[in-house]
Amino acid sequence: MLSRLVVFTLATYLSAVSLNAADRPNIIYLMADDQNTLSVGCYGNPDVKTPHMDQLARDGIVFDHHYNTTSICMASRSNVFTGMYEYKTGTNFTHGDMKPEVWQKSYPVLMREAGYMTAFAGKFGLFVEGRGLCEDDFDLWGGGPGQTAYATAQNKSMAKYAEKYPHSTLSYGAFGQDAIREAVKQDKPLCLSISFKAPHKPATPDPQFDGVYAGKKFTKPANFGRQAGEHFSPQSKQGRQYPRFSEWKYDTDYDGEMAKYYQQIYAIDVAVGMIRDEVKSQGIADNTVIIYTSDNGYICGAHGYGSKVLPMEESSRVPMMIYDPRRPTAGKQMRCAALTGNIDFAPTMLELAGLPVPENMDGVSLSPLLQDPKSDVREELAFMNLYGPEATRSLTVITKDLKYTYWWFGNSEMEPTEELFHLTRDPMEMTNLASNPEAAPMLEKMRRKYDSQLGHWKQHAVPYNNYEKYGELFDRDIPWDTKLTTKAKPAKKQPAKEAKKVRQMQRRKNAKAAE
């Protein structure tokens, strides 16, 4: 009897050889770093200028309930590549690198095996044990380790673009143009993935766009400031996110900070325009699917916090637009209210390419939503934070209407607590319903969903990189003072190989710079 791996490999091969180039669309996946929904005009902010993103939204479909299942760079990118939750990828800062067997089922590997030309540029964001950045798994490579640099010349694989595009954001647009030309030249379907560094801090806007927001005053969201976060859990205030409201000057120089943030996103918008123009000029626009999103959101002063990681909307929910010109929905300016997540990108791209979706993936293909944006693909989605102080680590369950978080951590200063927000009635998360008697039925419903998600965690968490312990720590039925020690078990000593030392040092450096 054939093993599942052999069957899957055979199915992938048969799918590849049975499809002509014309049957397989080009797929372009564009991802910003730390971009929230309020930074895009099509999500309702009249203060920002994002003409190309807004045009992509008009041409395709805007997704209004799209979440990253982990809101931190390394883990989120692992989710995207593999279509799995973090506790199955086993990959995040301070936890460990990705195993090669996990990477082998990532969408770039599977699509290249099926005959796609694969190209990657920007912040790769993770290491694979024994493989590093896996640049050999791509036909065209413009990626880099760690956070990469805003100065194009400092990114080794992108240095050839430095003279014309000294700031990295537009250099990625130029890389995208070259990848499109090469795919057309070789008559191959293209899978292009670009991970922009922008608008990740330290804020370093391209100076050629200094005039775009010069002197601009920005409207603060209704949930801005410390008073709007008094009802949030004490656990959420134990990490970097709480002091960064002041450290990053959202309280004293909101306009200045947001001008830099939006200027960086404006440059991404220009790069999106460069790529779309090249698609058109090469005559492949009618068969090219474009996906735009971000690896996580950014809080920008909402509720008196800064940065990301936490389950609040500004951090976990991000923009997402998909344009598939072959669908009857194209050009209809449609929006989709379905609940989607970053674990859905890999299965979506594989299905668009006519390839089978591996059973290990937690995500689902969004292809049905491209055909009918009014349909749904799931009832709930898990969100998790496993980065930073133990107190801030938590598991959240999200539906289209409700968000429930169990804050497990307790000590002499705080006790485990719950948060429940009705996102439809209270999109700014201003009222915690967990202690409201009238919300008891909703609370019980979300507790059951939470327990179900945690059960999946306990069953499927990888047995390495310190993920299994959270099956107990996040359990609502176990008193906090009897749970496992929050100190991670020391890693087993490994041979002192120089390459490994370099990766470990880089990972620690990345973790410090991650927010």
CSV table of C-alpha atoms in Angstrom, one decimal, residues 30 52-53 121-122 142 148-153 155 158-179 181 192 194-199 204-210 212 262-278:
chain,number,residue,atom,x,y,z
A,30,LEU,CA,2.4,40.7,-2.0
A,52,HIS,CA,-3.0,51.3,-6.5
A,53,MET,CA,-4.2,49.3,-3.5
A,121,ALA,CA,12.1,38.9,-2.8
A,122,GLY,CA,12.3,40.7,0.6
A,142,GLY,CA,15.9,38.5,-3.9
A,148,THR,CA,16.8,43.0,5.9
A,149,ALA,CA,17.6,46.6,5.3
A,150,TYR,CA,15.9,49.7,4.0
A,151,ALA,CA,19.0,50.6,2.1
A,152,THR,CA,18.9,48.4,-1.1
A,153,ALA,CA,22.7,48.3,-1.3
A,155,ASN,CA,20.6,43.6,0.8
A,158,MET,CA,19.1,43.1,-4.3
A,159,ALA,CA,22.2,45.1,-4.7
A,160,LYS,CA,21.9,45.4,-8.5
A,161,TYR,CA,18.9,47.6,-8.0
A,162,ALA,CA,20.5,50.0,-5.6
A,163,GLU,CA,21.6,52.6,-8.0
A,164,LYS,CA,18.2,53.2,-9.5
A,165,TYR,CA,16.2,52.3,-6.4
A,166,PRO,CA,18.3,53.1,-3.3
A,167,HIS,CA,15.4,52.5,-0.9
A,168,SER,CA,14.4,48.9,-0.8
A,169,THR,CA,10.6,49.3,-1.2
A,170,LEU,CA,10.7,50.2,-4.9
A,171,SER,CA,13.6,47.8,-5.5
A,172,TYR,CA,11.1,45.0,-4.8
A,173,GLY,CA,8.8,46.5,-7.4
A,174,ALA,CA,11.6,46.3,-9.9
A,175,PHE,CA,12.4,42.7,-8.9
A,176,GLY,CA,8.7,41.9,-9.5
A,177,GLN,CA,8.9,43.4,-13.0
A,178,ASP,CA,12.0,41.3,-13.8
A,179,ALA,CA,10.4,38.1,-12.5
A,181,ARG,CA,9.4,39.3,-17.8
A,192,LEU,CA,5.9,35.5,-7.3
A,194,ILE,CA,7.3,39.7,-2.3
A,195,SER,CA,7.6,40.5,1.4
A,196,PHE,CA,8.2,44.2,1.8
A,197,LYS,CA,10.2,45.4,4.8
A,198,ALA,CA,8.0,48.5,5.0
A,199,PRO,CA,6.4,49.8,7.2
A,204,THR,CA,12.6,54.9,7.3
A,205,PRO,CA,10.5,56.4,4.6
A,206,ASP,CA,11.7,56.8,1.0
A,207,PRO,CA,12.7,60.5,0.9
A,208,GLN,CA,11.4,61.0,-2.6
A,209,PHE,CA,7.9,60.8,-1.1
A,210,ASP,CA,8.5,63.3,1.7
A,212,VAL,CA,3.0,63.2,0.3
A,262,TYR,CA,1.8,56.1,6.0
A,263,GLN,CA,4.6,57.4,3.8
A,264,GLN,CA,6.3,54.0,3.9
A,265,ILE,CA,3.0,52.4,2.9
A,266,TYR,CA,2.6,54.9,0.1
A,267,ALA,CA,5.9,53.6,-1.4
A,268,ILE,CA,4.6,50.0,-1.2
A,269,ASP,CA,1.5,51.3,-3.2
A,270,VAL,CA,3.9,52.7,-5.9
A,271,ALA,CA,5.6,49.3,-6.0
A,272,VAL,CA,2.2,47.6,-6.4
A,273,GLY,CA,1.6,49.9,-9.4
A,274,MET,CA,4.9,49.0,-10.9
A,275,ILE,CA,4.1,45.3,-10.7
A,276,ARG,CA,0.6,45.7,-12.1
A,277,ASP,CA,1.8,47.8,-15.0
A,278,GLU,CA,4.3,45.1,-15.9
